Coordinates of C-alpha atoms in Angstrom, one line a residue:
M501 CA 0.4 0.1 -0.2
E502 CA 1.5 3.1 -0.8
T503 CA 2.1 5.6 2.2
K504 CA 0.3 8.5 2.3
K505 CA 1.8 11.7 2.3
K506 CA 2.0 14.3 5.3
I507 CA 1.7 18.1 4.3
L508 CA 1.7 20.5 7.6
V509 CA -1.4 23.2 6.5
V510 CA 0.4 26.6 8.8
D511 CA -2.3 29.3 8.6
D512 CA -3.6 31.9 11.9
E513 CA -7.0 31.6 10.2
E514 CA -7.8 28.9 12.1
A515 CA -11.5 28.2 9.7
L516 CA -9.5 28.7 7.0
C517 CA -6.2 25.9 8.2
D518 CA -9.3 23.7 9.2
G519 CA -11.0 24.1 6.5
L520 CA -8.6 23.4 3.7
G521 CA -6.9 20.5 6.2
F522 CA -10.2 18.5 6.3
N523 CA -10.2 18.7 2.2
L524 CA -6.6 17.3 1.9
E525 CA -7.8 14.5 3.7
A526 CA -11.0 13.6 2.3
E527 CA -8.2 13.3 -0.7
G528 CA -6.1 11.0 0.9
Y529 CA -2.7 12.9 2.3
Q530 CA -2.5 12.5 6.0
V531 CA -2.6 16.3 7.5
D532 CA -1.7 18.1 10.6
M533 CA -2.7 22.1 11.0
A534 CA -0.5 24.8 13.0
Y535 CA -2.0 27.8 13.7
S536 CA 0.8 29.9 13.7
A537 CA 4.8 29.8 12.9
E538 CA 5.6 28.6 16.0
E539 CA 3.3 25.5 16.9
A540 CA 4.7 24.4 13.4
L541 CA 8.7 25.1 14.8
A542 CA 7.7 23.3 17.5
L543 CA 6.8 19.8 15.5
N544 CA 8.9 17.4 13.6
L545 CA 9.1 19.9 9.9
A546 CA 11.8 17.4 8.8
A547 CA 9.0 14.8 8.7
Y548 CA 7.2 16.0 6.9
D549 CA 6.3 16.0 2.3
L550 CA 5.0 19.4 1.6
I551 CA 3.8 22.7 4.1
L552 CA 1.3 25.2 3.2
L553 CA 2.4 28.9 4.8
D554 CA 0.5 31.9 4.9
I555 CA 3.0 34.8 4.5
M556 CA 0.6 37.6 7.0
M557 CA 0.7 35.7 10.3
G558 CA 1.5 36.6 13.9
E559 CA 4.9 37.1 15.7
I560 CA 7.0 35.4 13.2
S561 CA 6.0 35.1 9.6
G562 CA 5.9 32.8 7.2
T563 CA 8.5 33.8 5.2
Q564 CA 10.7 34.0 8.9
L565 CA 9.6 30.2 8.8
A566 CA 10.8 29.8 5.7
R567 CA 13.9 31.4 5.6
I568 CA 14.6 28.8 9.7
M569 CA 13.5 26.0 7.1
K570 CA 16.5 27.0 4.4
S571 CA 18.7 27.7 6.7
N572 CA 18.0 24.5 8.7
P573 CA 20.0 21.3 6.7
A574 CA 17.2 19.2 7.7
T575 CA 14.1 20.9 6.4
A576 CA 16.0 22.7 3.8
S577 CA 14.2 19.8 0.9
V578 CA 10.9 20.3 2.2
P579 CA 9.1 22.1 0.0
I580 CA 7.3 25.4 0.2
I581 CA 3.8 26.0 -1.6
F582 CA 3.3 29.8 -0.5
C583 CA -0.8 30.9 0.4
T584 CA -1.3 34.1 1.4
A585 CA -3.6 37.3 0.6
K586 CA -0.4 39.3 -0.5
D587 CA -0.3 39.1 -5.0
T588 CA 2.2 42.0 -5.8
E589 CA 4.7 41.0 -8.4
E590 CA 7.7 41.4 -6.1
D591 CA 5.9 39.1 -2.6
M592 CA 5.9 36.6 -5.9
I593 CA 9.3 36.9 -6.4
S594 CA 10.6 37.7 -3.3
G595 CA 8.6 33.9 -1.9
L596 CA 10.4 32.4 -5.3
D597 CA 13.8 34.1 -3.5
L598 CA 13.6 32.6 -1.0
G599 CA 13.5 29.0 -1.6
A600 CA 9.4 27.9 -1.6
D601 CA 8.6 25.8 -4.6
D602 CA 5.0 28.0 -5.7
Y603 CA 3.4 30.5 -4.3
I604 CA -1.0 30.7 -4.6
M605 CA -3.3 34.2 -4.2
K606 CA -6.0 34.2 -2.2
P607 CA -8.7 33.3 -2.1
Y608 CA -7.9 30.0 -4.0
S609 CA -9.8 27.6 -5.5
L610 CA -9.7 23.8 -3.9
K611 CA -9.1 22.5 -7.0
A612 CA -6.8 24.8 -7.7
V613 CA -4.5 23.9 -4.5
L614 CA -4.7 20.6 -5.1
A615 CA -2.8 20.4 -8.9
R616 CA -0.2 22.9 -7.1
I617 CA 0.6 20.1 -4.5
R618 CA 0.5 17.0 -7.3
T619 CA 2.9 19.2 -8.7
V620 CA 5.4 19.8 -6.7
L621 CA 5.4 16.3 -4.9
R622 CA 5.9 15.2 -9.1
R623 CA 8.5 17.1 -9.1
T624 CA 10.2 16.7 -6.3
A625 CA 10.0 12.7 -5.7
A626 CA 11.3 12.7 -9.4
Y627 CA 13.8 14.8 -9.3
V628 CA 17.7 13.4 -9.0
A629 CA 20.5 16.6 -9.2
P630 CA 22.8 16.2 -12.8
A631 CA 25.8 15.4 -11.8
K632 CA 29.1 14.9 -14.5
T633 CA 31.6 12.2 -12.1
D634 CA 31.2 9.3 -10.5
S635 CA 31.5 11.8 -7.1
D636 CA 28.2 14.0 -6.5
L637 CA 30.9 17.4 -7.0
V638 CA 30.3 18.9 -9.7
S639 CA 32.9 22.1 -10.0
Y640 CA 34.6 24.6 -11.6
K641 CA 38.2 25.6 -10.4
G642 CA 37.4 26.7 -6.4
L643 CA 33.6 27.0 -6.9
V644 CA 32.5 23.2 -5.6
L645 CA 28.5 21.9 -5.6
S646 CA 27.4 18.9 -4.0
A647 CA 24.6 17.7 -5.4
K648 CA 24.0 14.9 -3.4
N649 CA 23.8 17.4 0.1
R650 CA 22.8 20.6 -1.9
T651 CA 25.5 23.1 -0.4
C652 CA 27.6 24.9 -2.1
T653 CA 31.3 26.3 -0.7
V654 CA 33.5 28.9 -2.0
D655 CA 37.4 28.4 -2.5
G656 CA 36.2 26.6 0.5
T657 CA 33.7 28.4 2.1
E658 CA 30.8 27.4 2.5
V659 CA 28.2 29.9 0.4
K660 CA 24.1 29.5 2.0
M661 CA 21.9 29.8 -1.7
P662 CA 17.6 28.8 -1.8
K663 CA 16.2 26.0 -4.0
K664 CA 15.9 27.5 -7.0
E665 CA 19.1 29.6 -6.9
F666 CA 21.1 25.8 -5.8
E667 CA 19.3 24.1 -9.0
I668 CA 20.0 26.7 -11.4
L669 CA 24.1 27.4 -10.9
L670 CA 24.1 23.4 -10.6
K671 CA 22.8 23.5 -14.2
L672 CA 25.0 25.7 -15.9
I673 CA 28.0 24.9 -14.2
S674 CA 27.0 20.4 -14.7
N675 CA 26.3 22.4 -18.8
R676 CA 29.3 24.8 -19.3
G677 CA 29.6 27.0 -22.6
Q678 CA 26.3 26.0 -23.3
V679 CA 23.1 28.7 -22.8
F680 CA 19.7 28.2 -21.8
T681 CA 17.1 30.3 -22.6
R682 CA 14.7 32.1 -19.6
A683 CA 11.8 30.4 -20.6
D684 CA 14.8 26.5 -21.3
L685 CA 15.0 27.6 -17.1
L686 CA 11.8 28.2 -16.0
N687 CA 10.7 24.7 -17.7
E688 CA 13.0 23.2 -16.0
I689 CA 12.7 24.9 -12.8
W690 CA 9.7 25.9 -12.2
P691 CA 8.0 22.4 -13.8
D692 CA 4.3 22.7 -14.7
E693 CA 3.6 25.9 -12.6
V694 CA 1.4 29.2 -13.3
V695 CA 5.0 31.7 -12.5
V696 CA 6.4 32.5 -15.9
L697 CA 7.8 35.7 -15.3
D698 CA 11.1 36.3 -17.0
R699 CA 12.5 38.3 -13.9
V700 CA 12.5 35.5 -12.1
V701 CA 15.7 34.1 -13.3
D702 CA 16.5 37.7 -13.0
V703 CA 16.8 38.4 -10.1
N704 CA 18.0 34.8 -8.8
I705 CA 20.8 35.2 -11.4
T706 CA 21.2 38.9 -10.0
R707 CA 21.8 37.2 -6.8
I708 CA 23.6 33.8 -8.0
R709 CA 26.9 36.3 -9.3
Q710 CA 27.0 38.3 -6.2
K711 CA 27.7 35.3 -3.2
I712 CA 29.5 33.0 -6.0
G713 CA 32.1 35.9 -6.2
I714 CA 34.8 36.1 -8.4
Y715 CA 33.3 33.0 -10.3
G716 CA 30.2 35.7 -11.5
K717 CA 31.7 36.6 -14.0
N718 CA 31.9 32.7 -15.3
I719 CA 27.5 33.0 -15.7
V720 CA 27.2 35.5 -19.4
T721 CA 24.5 36.8 -20.9
R722 CA 24.2 36.1 -24.2
S723 CA 21.5 39.7 -25.2
G724 CA 17.6 38.5 -26.1
Y725 CA 18.3 34.7 -25.2
G726 CA 20.0 33.8 -21.4
Y727 CA 22.2 32.7 -19.3
G728 CA 25.6 30.5 -19.7
F729 CA 28.7 28.9 -17.6
I730 CA 32.1 29.6 -19.7
E731 CA 35.0 29.0 -18.4

């Protein structure tokens, strides 16, 4: 028998949280609810297959909780879908840049939420990080990425990267000399998602360049086309 996927719903609107939890259980998921980020932090977050997270909450916001999770190796790979009434492009980019896997704006339909959940869970289960050697390490001089541990080091110093930044850099450095369009990167890093803003890619590339120091110059922009990593 297939093990039920375990989902945590975190929202300070208790009626909405309970309603969503009830409907997810009816769809066959194992569901827990937390009415604040503080309640969520008291749980074993690493045990969940997916977290649905509201942004606008009390003392600790959803974005703060996401940062805490992404900074902890035990929870960094747990998929997060933000469910929020904040609907500007900047809010969306900020959420995705934190490493969220998707972003759903309130009010949302149950069908839309279920579709996003299936997409994220399917992608998480299917994702296999590319590697160029028998080792899980992909490197260029002092820039070293571990596909297994999801870590990036620059000249021996570990650099923290959200999931999407890491996957973009791994894609580029694993295919040196090849240029990828923004659409290529969106389709691979954010497959089957409604969010298809070119600027999401641009923002992540800018942050990657800043974080990898002297190796930032190796990520080149081909005007009107896309990005690549050259030696």
